[in-house]
mmCIF file of C-alpha atoms and ligand atoms in Angstrom:
data_model
loop_
_atom_site.group_PDB
_atom_site.id
_atom_site.type_symbol
_atom_site.label_atom_id
_atom_site.label_comp_id
_atom_site.label_asym_id
_atom_site.label_seq_id
_atom_site.Cartn_x
_atom_site.Cartn_y
_atom_site.Cartn_z
ATOM 1 C CA UNK C 1 -47.309 22.853 17.022
ATOM 2 C CA UNK C 2 -44.669 22.885 20.016
ATOM 3 C CA UNK C 3 -43.415 19.759 21.198
ATOM 4 C CA UNK C 4 -43.459 19.509 25.091
ATOM 5 C CA UNK C 5 -41.200 16.647 26.453
ATOM 6 C CA UNK C 6 -43.037 16.032 29.661
ATOM 7 C CA UNK C 7 -40.756 13.280 31.563
ATOM 8 C CA UNK C 8 -43.195 11.608 33.983
ATOM 9 C CA UNK C 9 -45.852 12.330 31.795
ATOM 10 C CA UNK C 10 -48.215 9.191 32.292
ATOM 11 C CA UNK C 11 -47.991 9.982 36.555
ATOM 12 C CA UNK C 12 -49.910 12.092 38.496
ATOM 13 C CA UNK C 13 -49.476 15.865 37.952
ATOM 14 C CA UNK C 14 -47.675 14.707 34.871
ATOM 15 C CA UNK C 15 -50.984 13.438 33.630
ATOM 16 C CA UNK C 16 -53.251 16.446 34.376
ATOM 17 C CA UNK C 17 -50.686 18.558 32.546
ATOM 18 C CA UNK C 18 -50.248 16.880 29.145
ATOM 19 C CA UNK C 19 -54.279 17.343 29.241
ATOM 20 C CA UNK C 20 -53.760 21.174 29.944
ATOM 21 C CA UNK C 21 -51.094 21.047 27.270
ATOM 22 C CA UNK C 22 -53.194 19.147 24.217
ATOM 23 C CA UNK C 23 -56.283 22.261 25.369
ATOM 24 C CA UNK C 24 -53.657 24.399 24.593
ATOM 25 C CA UNK C 25 -52.555 23.557 20.920
ATOM 26 C CA UNK C 26 -49.134 22.215 22.242
ATOM 27 C CA UNK C 27 -47.613 18.358 21.835
ATOM 28 C CA UNK C 28 -46.895 16.448 24.557
ATOM 29 C CA UNK C 29 -44.440 13.986 24.132
ATOM 30 C CA UNK C 30 -44.366 11.874 27.293
ATOM 31 C CA UNK C 31 -41.354 9.879 28.686
ATOM 32 C CA UNK C 32 -42.114 8.011 31.239
ATOM 33 C CA UNK C 33 -41.326 3.976 31.797
ATOM 34 C CA UNK C 34 -44.382 4.117 34.250
ATOM 35 C CA UNK C 35 -42.426 2.151 37.149
ATOM 36 C CA UNK C 36 -44.428 4.583 39.570
ATOM 37 C CA UNK C 37 -47.352 4.567 36.976
ATOM 38 C CA UNK C 38 -49.675 2.487 35.154
ATOM 39 C CA UNK C 39 -51.578 1.907 32.390
ATOM 40 C CA UNK C 40 -54.436 2.975 33.935
ATOM 41 C CA UNK C 41 -53.184 6.302 33.373
ATOM 42 C CA UNK C 42 -51.888 6.261 29.397
ATOM 43 C CA UNK C 43 -55.643 4.718 28.613
ATOM 44 C CA UNK C 44 -57.363 7.721 30.578
ATOM 45 C CA UNK C 45 -54.975 10.371 28.337
ATOM 46 C CA UNK C 46 -56.029 8.661 25.454
ATOM 47 C CA UNK C 47 -59.841 8.734 26.399
ATOM 48 C CA UNK C 48 -59.332 12.324 27.027
ATOM 49 C CA UNK C 49 -56.457 13.466 24.381
ATOM 50 C CA UNK C 50 -56.561 10.726 21.425
ATOM 51 C CA UNK C 51 -54.031 10.850 19.370
ATOM 52 C CA UNK C 52 -52.625 14.815 20.348
ATOM 53 C CA UNK C 53 -49.351 12.857 22.299
ATOM 54 C CA UNK C 54 -46.840 10.986 21.830
ATOM 55 C CA UNK C 55 -45.633 8.143 24.415
ATOM 56 C CA UNK C 56 -42.576 6.889 25.074
ATOM 57 C CA UNK C 57 -41.433 4.259 27.798
ATOM 58 C CA UNK C 58 -37.746 4.830 28.106
ATOM 59 C CA UNK C 59 -35.562 5.478 31.947
ATOM 60 C CA UNK C 60 -34.546 8.866 31.745
ATOM 61 C CA UNK C 61 -31.349 7.690 33.607
ATOM 62 C CA UNK C 62 -30.747 5.894 30.876
ATOM 63 C CA UNK C 63 -28.519 9.399 29.332
ATOM 64 C CA UNK C 64 -28.669 7.498 25.752
ATOM 65 C CA UNK C 65 -31.856 6.507 25.858
ATOM 66 C CA UNK C 66 -32.976 9.636 26.380
ATOM 67 C CA UNK C 67 -30.750 12.070 24.386
ATOM 68 C CA UNK C 68 -32.109 9.716 21.334
ATOM 69 C CA UNK C 69 -35.650 11.354 22.083
ATOM 70 C CA UNK C 70 -34.105 14.575 21.753
ATOM 71 C CA UNK C 71 -32.359 13.488 18.141
ATOM 72 C CA UNK C 72 -35.286 11.868 16.580
ATOM 73 C CA UNK C 73 -37.574 14.452 17.764
ATOM 74 C CA UNK C 74 -37.702 18.558 17.730
ATOM 75 C CA UNK C 75 -38.267 19.442 21.429
ATOM 76 C CA UNK C 76 -39.314 23.121 22.578
ATOM 77 C CA UNK C 77 -39.784 22.935 26.038
ATOM 78 C CA UNK C 78 -39.252 20.448 28.905
ATOM 79 C CA UNK C 79 -41.041 19.792 32.068
ATOM 80 C CA UNK C 80 -39.360 17.593 33.895
ATOM 81 C CA UNK C 81 -42.018 15.483 36.539
ATOM 82 C CA UNK C 82 -40.400 12.258 36.321
ATOM 83 C CA UNK C 83 -39.267 11.313 40.019
ATOM 84 C CA UNK C 84 -39.999 9.201 43.371
ATOM 85 C CA UNK C 85 -41.712 11.004 45.557
ATOM 86 C CA UNK C 86 -42.878 9.449 48.851
ATOM 87 C CA UNK C 87 -41.018 10.926 52.255
ATOM 88 C CA UNK C 88 -41.169 7.690 53.943
ATOM 89 C CA UNK C 89 -39.791 5.453 51.292
ATOM 90 C CA UNK C 90 -36.995 7.731 50.338
ATOM 91 C CA UNK C 91 -35.890 7.809 54.181
ATOM 92 C CA UNK C 92 -36.008 3.491 53.896
ATOM 93 C CA UNK C 93 -33.970 3.702 50.541
ATOM 94 C CA UNK C 94 -31.917 6.860 50.305
ATOM 95 C CA UNK C 95 -29.583 6.002 47.991
ATOM 96 C CA UNK C 96 -32.849 4.687 45.404
ATOM 97 C CA UNK C 97 -33.973 8.758 45.548
ATOM 98 C CA UNK C 98 -30.570 10.256 45.067
ATOM 99 C CA UNK C 99 -29.880 8.012 42.259
ATOM 100 C CA UNK C 100 -33.135 8.077 40.720
ATOM 101 C CA UNK C 101 -34.042 12.316 41.155
ATOM 102 C CA UNK C 102 -30.686 13.464 40.794
ATOM 103 C CA UNK C 103 -29.276 11.506 37.648
ATOM 104 C CA UNK C 104 -32.784 12.191 36.317
ATOM 105 C CA UNK C 105 -32.490 15.518 36.101
ATOM 106 C CA UNK C 106 -28.967 15.910 35.374
ATOM 107 C CA UNK C 107 -29.337 13.752 32.367
ATOM 108 C CA UNK C 108 -32.456 15.879 30.758
ATOM 109 C CA UNK C 109 -30.491 19.401 31.732
ATOM 110 C CA UNK C 110 -27.672 17.958 29.961
ATOM 111 C CA UNK C 111 -29.785 17.459 26.951
ATOM 112 C CA UNK C 112 -31.448 20.753 27.180
ATOM 113 C CA UNK C 113 -28.533 22.718 26.847
ATOM 114 C CA UNK C 114 -26.821 20.193 24.029
ATOM 115 C CA UNK C 115 -29.890 20.139 22.546
ATOM 116 C CA UNK C 116 -30.766 24.083 23.183
ATOM 117 C CA UNK C 117 -34.562 23.777 24.350
ATOM 118 C CA UNK C 118 -35.784 27.076 24.918
ATOM 119 C CA UNK C 119 -37.148 26.576 28.445
ATOM 120 C CA UNK C 120 -37.134 23.724 31.234
ATOM 121 C CA UNK C 121 -40.159 23.687 33.530
ATOM 122 C CA UNK C 122 -39.039 22.108 37.387
ATOM 123 C CA UNK C 123 -41.025 19.836 39.672
ATOM 124 C CA UNK C 124 -40.260 21.484 43.136
ATOM 125 C CA UNK C 125 -41.956 21.515 45.633
ATOM 126 C CA UNK C 126 -42.340 23.176 49.115
ATOM 127 C CA UNK C 127 -40.543 21.269 50.358
ATOM 128 C CA UNK C 128 -37.170 23.287 49.946
ATOM 129 C CA UNK C 129 -38.767 25.882 52.575
ATOM 130 C CA UNK C 130 -38.489 23.206 55.536
ATOM 131 C CA UNK C 131 -39.650 24.244 58.735
ATOM 132 C CA UNK C 132 -40.414 27.795 58.128
ATOM 133 C CA UNK C 133 -40.615 30.556 60.930
ATOM 134 C CA UNK C 134 -43.816 32.063 59.182
ATOM 135 C CA UNK C 135 -46.621 30.135 58.414
ATOM 136 C CA UNK C 136 -46.746 31.315 55.056
ATOM 137 C CA UNK C 137 -43.966 31.669 52.727
ATOM 138 C CA UNK C 138 -42.923 33.792 49.823
ATOM 139 C CA UNK C 139 -40.959 32.728 47.250
ATOM 140 C CA UNK C 140 -38.089 34.897 48.677
ATOM 141 C CA UNK C 141 -38.266 33.274 52.336
ATOM 142 C CA UNK C 142 -35.163 31.518 52.790
ATOM 143 C CA UNK C 143 -34.975 27.825 52.093
ATOM 144 C CA UNK C 144 -34.218 25.874 54.877
ATOM 145 C CA UNK C 145 -32.987 22.080 54.977
ATOM 146 C CA UNK C 146 -35.345 19.396 54.685
ATOM 147 C CA UNK C 147 -36.320 16.578 56.367
ATOM 148 C CA UNK C 148 -35.878 13.878 54.226
ATOM 149 C CA UNK C 149 -33.933 12.550 51.461
ATOM 150 C CA UNK C 150 -36.795 12.630 49.147
ATOM 151 C CA UNK C 151 -37.181 16.902 50.722
ATOM 152 C CA UNK C 152 -33.231 17.172 49.824
ATOM 153 C CA UNK C 153 -33.575 16.116 45.919
ATOM 154 C CA UNK C 154 -35.894 18.843 45.400
ATOM 155 C CA UNK C 155 -33.652 20.824 47.253
ATOM 156 C CA UNK C 156 -30.517 20.123 45.563
ATOM 157 C CA UNK C 157 -32.423 20.053 41.809
ATOM 158 C CA UNK C 158 -33.264 23.274 43.128
ATOM 159 C CA UNK C 159 -29.600 24.113 43.771
ATOM 160 C CA UNK C 160 -28.166 22.503 40.700
ATOM 161 C CA UNK C 161 -30.909 24.424 38.735
ATOM 162 C CA UNK C 162 -29.168 27.911 40.050
ATOM 163 C CA UNK C 163 -25.493 26.624 40.022
ATOM 164 C CA UNK C 164 -25.524 26.017 35.822
ATOM 165 C CA UNK C 165 -27.567 29.053 35.208
ATOM 166 C CA UNK C 166 -24.388 31.454 37.087
ATOM 167 C CA UNK C 167 -23.191 30.533 33.550
ATOM 168 C CA UNK C 168 -25.224 31.747 30.541
ATOM 169 C CA UNK C 169 -27.920 28.456 29.537
ATOM 170 C CA UNK C 170 -29.434 28.249 26.269
ATOM 171 C CA UNK C 171 -32.780 27.867 28.110
ATOM 172 C CA UNK C 172 -34.712 29.436 30.820
ATOM 173 C CA UNK C 173 -35.570 27.968 33.974
ATOM 174 C CA UNK C 174 -38.773 27.862 36.059
ATOM 175 C CA UNK C 175 -38.940 25.800 39.053
ATOM 176 C CA UNK C 176 -42.558 25.482 40.552
ATOM 177 C CA UNK C 177 -42.854 24.749 44.109
ATOM 178 C CA UNK C 178 -46.210 22.809 44.311
ATOM 179 C CA UNK C 179 -47.939 23.092 47.935
ATOM 180 C CA UNK C 180 -50.030 19.913 48.200
ATOM 181 C CA UNK C 181 -51.855 19.281 45.008
ATOM 182 C CA UNK C 182 -55.035 16.660 45.596
ATOM 183 C CA UNK C 183 -57.800 15.834 43.144
ATOM 184 C CA UNK C 184 -58.480 14.382 40.078
ATOM 185 C CA UNK C 185 -59.647 15.500 36.376
ATOM 186 C CA UNK C 186 -63.764 15.699 36.741
ATOM 187 C CA UNK C 187 -63.884 13.116 33.892
ATOM 188 C CA UNK C 188 -62.618 10.443 36.303
ATOM 189 C CA UNK C 189 -60.555 8.985 33.817
ATOM 190 C CA UNK C 190 -57.172 10.072 35.102
ATOM 191 C CA UNK C 191 -56.220 10.785 38.857
ATOM 192 C CA UNK C 192 -53.531 9.969 41.506
ATOM 193 C CA UNK C 193 -52.820 6.041 42.129
ATOM 194 C CA UNK C 194 -50.952 5.353 45.329
ATOM 195 C CA UNK C 195 -48.753 2.320 45.022
ATOM 196 C CA UNK C 196 -49.567 0.122 48.286
ATOM 197 C CA UNK C 197 -50.766 2.242 51.498
ATOM 198 C CA UNK C 198 -51.165 5.577 50.696
ATOM 199 C CA UNK C 199 -49.175 7.998 52.868
ATOM 200 C CA UNK C 200 -50.935 11.156 51.426
ATOM 201 C CA UNK C 201 -54.124 12.705 53.318
ATOM 202 C CA UNK C 202 -56.452 12.655 50.565
ATOM 203 C CA UNK C 203 -55.996 9.129 48.836
ATOM 204 C CA UNK C 204 -55.924 7.390 52.253
ATOM 205 C CA UNK C 205 -59.213 9.729 53.101
ATOM 206 C CA UNK C 206 -60.909 8.092 49.906
ATOM 207 C CA UNK C 207 -59.583 4.545 50.315
ATOM 208 C CA UNK C 208 -61.054 4.498 53.701
ATOM 209 C CA UNK C 209 -63.927 5.837 52.786
ATOM 210 C CA UNK C 210 -64.141 2.931 49.706
ATOM 211 C CA UNK C 211 -63.733 0.428 52.497
ATOM 212 C CA UNK C 212 -60.321 -0.111 51.595
ATOM 213 C CA UNK C 213 -58.584 1.172 54.567
ATOM 214 C CA UNK C 214 -60.830 0.497 57.975
ATOM 215 C CA UNK C 215 -60.018 4.136 59.554
ATOM 216 C CA UNK C 216 -58.573 7.256 58.605
ATOM 217 C CA UNK C 217 -55.803 8.171 61.613
ATOM 218 C CA UNK C 218 -55.465 12.077 62.037
ATOM 219 C CA UNK C 219 -51.729 12.325 62.611
ATOM 220 C CA UNK C 220 -51.947 14.385 65.711
ATOM 221 C CA UNK C 221 -54.267 16.922 67.134
ATOM 222 C CA UNK C 222 -51.915 18.802 69.489
ATOM 223 C CA UNK C 223 -50.306 21.012 67.256
ATOM 224 C CA UNK C 224 -51.009 25.221 67.704
ATOM 225 C CA UNK C 225 -53.423 25.504 65.213
ATOM 226 C CA UNK C 226 -57.339 26.040 65.546
ATOM 227 C CA UNK C 227 -58.288 22.678 65.801
ATOM 228 C CA UNK C 228 -55.067 21.216 66.839
ATOM 229 C CA UNK C 229 -54.600 19.540 63.480
ATOM 230 C CA UNK C 230 -51.611 20.289 60.772
ATOM 231 C CA UNK C 231 -52.333 22.813 58.084
ATOM 232 C CA UNK C 232 -51.579 22.648 54.651
ATOM 233 C CA UNK C 233 -52.316 24.308 51.504
ATOM 234 C CA UNK C 234 -54.169 21.572 49.715
ATOM 235 C CA UNK C 235 -54.459 22.478 45.334
ATOM 236 C CA UNK C 236 -56.391 20.977 42.977
ATOM 237 C CA UNK C 237 -53.843 19.536 40.734
ATOM 238 C CA UNK C 238 -56.038 20.605 37.175
ATOM 239 C CA UNK C 239 -54.707 24.301 38.994
ATOM 240 C CA UNK C 240 -51.300 22.647 39.184
ATOM 241 C CA UNK C 241 -51.068 21.101 35.880
ATOM 242 C CA UNK C 242 -52.092 24.836 34.356
ATOM 243 C CA UNK C 243 -49.711 26.455 36.396
ATOM 244 C CA UNK C 244 -47.210 24.599 34.036
ATOM 245 C CA UNK C 245 -49.106 25.685 30.348
ATOM 246 C CA UNK C 246 -48.625 29.327 32.090
ATOM 247 C CA UNK C 247 -45.268 28.987 32.881
ATOM 248 C CA UNK C 248 -44.476 27.654 29.479
ATOM 249 C CA UNK C 249 -45.693 31.249 27.949
ATOM 250 C CA UNK C 250 -43.923 33.060 30.326
ATOM 251 C CA UNK C 251 -41.848 35.558 28.936
ATOM 252 C CA UNK C 252 -39.921 36.613 32.019
ATOM 253 C CA UNK C 253 -36.657 38.079 32.243
ATOM 254 C CA UNK C 254 -34.907 36.332 34.436
ATOM 255 C CA UNK C 255 -33.309 33.003 32.667
ATOM 256 C CA UNK C 256 -34.290 31.476 36.252
ATOM 257 C CA UNK C 257 -37.023 32.158 38.651
ATOM 258 C CA UNK C 258 -39.725 29.937 40.748
ATOM 259 C CA UNK C 259 -42.687 30.435 41.582
ATOM 260 C CA UNK C 260 -44.766 29.206 44.571
ATOM 261 C CA UNK C 261 -47.828 27.231 43.122
ATOM 262 C CA UNK C 262 -50.536 27.162 45.703
ATOM 263 C CA UNK C 263 -54.094 28.634 47.010
ATOM 264 C CA UNK C 264 -52.788 30.722 49.326
ATOM 265 C CA UNK C 265 -55.360 29.674 51.816
ATOM 266 C CA UNK C 266 -54.437 26.788 54.731
ATOM 267 C CA UNK C 267 -56.708 24.047 55.377
ATOM 268 C CA UNK C 268 -56.585 21.976 58.930
ATOM 269 C CA UNK C 269 -56.567 17.922 58.667
ATOM 270 C CA UNK C 270 -60.163 17.700 60.176
ATOM 271 C CA UNK C 271 -61.646 20.289 58.350
ATOM 272 C CA UNK C 272 -60.553 18.312 54.840
ATOM 273 C CA UNK C 273 -62.183 15.377 56.648
ATOM 274 C CA UNK C 274 -65.220 17.166 57.494
ATOM 275 C CA UNK C 275 -65.351 18.496 53.722
ATOM 276 C CA UNK C 276 -65.348 15.317 52.606
ATOM 277 C CA UNK C 277 -68.036 13.690 54.373
ATOM 278 C CA UNK C 278 -70.015 17.771 53.324
ATOM 279 C CA UNK C 279 -69.057 16.590 49.701
ATOM 280 C CA UNK C 280 -69.365 12.712 49.839
ATOM 281 C CA UNK C 281 -72.509 12.309 52.274
ATOM 282 C CA UNK C 282 -70.777 9.670 53.864
ATOM 283 C CA UNK C 283 -69.721 9.075 57.488
ATOM 284 C CA UNK C 284 -65.769 9.125 56.901
ATOM 285 C CA UNK C 285 -64.488 6.784 59.800
ATOM 286 C CA UNK C 286 -61.418 8.514 61.489
ATOM 287 C CA UNK C 287 -59.221 8.343 64.693
ATOM 288 C CA UNK C 288 -56.970 11.130 66.375
ATOM 289 C CA UNK C 289 -53.494 9.535 66.751
ATOM 290 C CA UNK C 290 -50.215 10.511 67.468
ATOM 291 C CA UNK C 291 -48.135 12.750 65.623
ATOM 292 C CA UNK C 292 -45.833 11.929 62.496
ATOM 293 C CA UNK C 293 -42.653 12.163 62.914
ATOM 294 C CA UNK C 294 -41.064 15.455 60.321
ATOM 295 C CA UNK C 295 -44.475 17.110 59.937
ATOM 296 C CA UNK C 296 -44.723 20.739 60.117
ATOM 297 C CA UNK C 297 -47.745 22.510 61.848
ATOM 298 C CA UNK C 298 -48.763 24.889 59.198
ATOM 299 C CA UNK C 299 -47.506 26.069 55.967
ATOM 300 C CA UNK C 300 -49.421 27.934 52.944
ATOM 301 C CA UNK C 301 -47.659 29.532 50.010
ATOM 302 C CA UNK C 302 -48.443 33.485 49.390
ATOM 303 C CA UNK C 303 -49.669 33.478 45.576
ATOM 304 C CA UNK C 304 -49.196 37.247 44.836
ATOM 305 C CA UNK C 305 -45.805 36.066 42.293
ATOM 306 C CA UNK C 306 -47.768 33.845 40.490
ATOM 307 C CA UNK C 307 -50.688 35.447 39.994
ATOM 308 C CA UNK C 308 -48.663 39.193 38.731
ATOM 309 C CA UNK C 309 -45.776 37.668 36.257
ATOM 310 C CA UNK C 310 -47.446 34.423 35.576
ATOM 311 C CA UNK C 311 -51.513 35.997 35.375
ATOM 312 C CA UNK C 312 -52.424 32.441 36.893
ATOM 313 C CA UNK C 313 -54.222 31.499 40.446
ATOM 314 C CA UNK C 314 -56.030 28.557 41.082
ATOM 315 C CA UNK C 315 -59.874 28.559 39.794
ATOM 316 C CA UNK C 316 -61.095 25.256 41.426
ATOM 317 C CA UNK C 317 -61.814 25.132 45.415
ATOM 318 C CA UNK C 318 -60.758 22.452 47.761
ATOM 319 C CA UNK C 319 -64.442 20.765 47.842
ATOM 320 C CA UNK C 320 -64.228 20.230 44.409
ATOM 321 C CA UNK C 321 -60.775 18.658 44.867
ATOM 322 C CA UNK C 322 -62.187 16.590 47.212
ATOM 323 C CA UNK C 323 -65.421 15.928 44.897
ATOM 324 C CA UNK C 324 -63.366 15.182 41.818
ATOM 325 C CA UNK C 325 -60.768 12.792 43.577
ATOM 326 C CA UNK C 326 -63.954 11.051 44.671
ATOM 327 C CA UNK C 327 -65.472 10.836 41.549
ATOM 328 C CA UNK C 328 -61.893 9.082 40.230
ATOM 329 C CA UNK C 329 -61.412 6.295 43.670
ATOM 330 C CA UNK C 330 -64.828 5.118 42.420
ATOM 331 C CA UNK C 331 -63.995 5.341 38.561
ATOM 332 C CA UNK C 332 -60.998 3.118 39.463
ATOM 333 C CA UNK C 333 -63.259 -0.124 41.629
ATOM 334 C CA UNK C 334 -64.662 -0.911 38.111
ATOM 335 C CA UNK C 335 -60.756 -1.750 37.134
ATOM 336 C CA UNK C 336 -60.659 -3.679 39.929
HETATM 337 N N1 UDP T 401 -52.312 13.432 57.722
HETATM 338 C C1 UDP T 401 -53.007 12.309 58.562
HETATM 339 N N2 UDP T 401 -53.176 10.989 58.037
HETATM 340 C C2 UDP T 401 -52.710 10.180 56.986
HETATM 341 C C3 UDP T 401 -51.993 10.848 56.330
HETATM 342 C C4 UDP T 401 -51.689 12.793 56.183
HETATM 343 O O1 UDP T 401 -53.801 12.931 59.299
HETATM 344 O O2 UDP T 401 -53.459 9.136 56.487
HETATM 345 C C5 UDP T 401 -52.047 14.295 57.772
HETATM 346 C C6 UDP T 401 -50.311 14.835 57.860
HETATM 347 O O3 UDP T 401 -50.141 14.587 59.210
HETATM 348 C C7 UDP T 401 -50.413 16.300 57.401
HETATM 349 C C8 UDP T 401 -51.114 16.276 56.503
HETATM 350 O O4 UDP T 401 -52.422 15.154 56.486
HETATM 351 O O5 UDP T 401 -49.960 17.432 58.305
HETATM 352 C C9 UDP T 401 -50.735 16.145 54.885
HETATM 353 O O6 UDP T 401 -50.403 15.143 54.954
HETATM 354 P P1 UDP T 401 -49.740 14.737 53.117
HETATM 355 O O7 UDP T 401 -48.311 13.442 53.604
HETATM 356 O O8 UDP T 401 -50.620 14.281 52.741
HETATM 357 O O9 UDP T 401 -49.279 16.098 52.863
HETATM 358 P P2 UDP T 401 -47.638 16.665 53.355
HETATM 359 O O10 UDP T 401 -47.262 16.253 54.510
HETATM 360 O O11 UDP T 401 -46.158 15.996 52.333
HETATM 361 O O12 UDP T 401 -47.536 18.322 53.155
#
C-alpha cells in the first residue's frame, strides 16, 4: 500500500483528501502541528477512516523533525497543504506568511529530493492569475502579481518549484490551482473550521444562518456583472480532494505540470446567498456594503485540461456544497 505524506492533513482540504486517499487504497501519513486546525477534524477522520491513516504532530518548518518522518517511513509521494491561507492576515503579518509558507515548502521539497519520492503535489491557487484580463482562465493564461503576501507565497511557491525542475528531479510535480473550495464531507464529520471571524463567504453565510453572526455583508454590488456582485468558481471540497488522488495516479510525460481545479462555472455572491436560502429553507439576513479592497470582479476556471489529462471533473453542484456546509455548521454546534 502506497504511503502518502499529507502535510496539513488535519486542515480543511487536507482532511477531505485523506478520506479520498483511504477510499482509493492509499495509506496517508498526516503531518500537522494543529496550529490552524483542531482535534475535531482528527476525530472526524477517525470516524470516517478508522486506523487507516497515521498522524504525527510535527512542524514542517523544523527540518530535522520533517526529515525524521522520511527516515522512519518509506514515503512514496507527498501532498503539501500545510500553509497559512488568510489573505487579510497575510497583509498584517507578512513575515509570518513568508516564513511559514516558503520555509515549509522548501523543507518539503528538499526532503522529496533527498528521499527520492515519486511524486509531489502542491496546493496552489487561482490567486496566481492576479487580476486577469479574461474572466475564464486557462493554465496557460499568464500569471500576474497577486494582491497579497498570501498570494505571493503561492506565486513564489510555484516559481521555486519551476526553478528546481530546471534540473532533473527524482520526483514529478503537479501544481493544483484551486478556485474556491467550499462545502464539507456529506457525513458531517469533517468540514471547514474558520479561526475567529470568517473571511470567506461560505463560512460567513453558515455562521450567520446559525445565529453566530448578525448578518452577512455583501462586499460591493456595483461590479460590472449581471447582478453587480463578484463572481467566483465555487467547488465542492470533496471534488477538490478527489483531484489529488487523480494527480497521484497521473502518468504524464512532463516533470512539472499545472492544473486548474474548479468547476468551470462562475456564481455571483447574490446567487450564492439565494441558493443557500433555497437549500436551507432559511431567510439569511444580509446587507449590501462597500467593496472589499483587493477583490477581483470575476474569475472562473477553464477545466478542459484537468478533464482531458487527469480524467477529473467536479461531480457535485454548488447546491450540494451549500447543503453539506450547512449540515456541517449544525454538527459543529453540537461540539460547543
Ligand atoms: N464576500 C462577501 N462577504 C463576505 C465574504 C466574502 O461579499 O463576508 C465576497 C467577496 O467579496 C468575494 C466572494 O464573496 O467576492 C468570495 O470571497 P472569498 O473570501 O470567499 O474568496 P476569494 O475572495 O478569495 O475568492
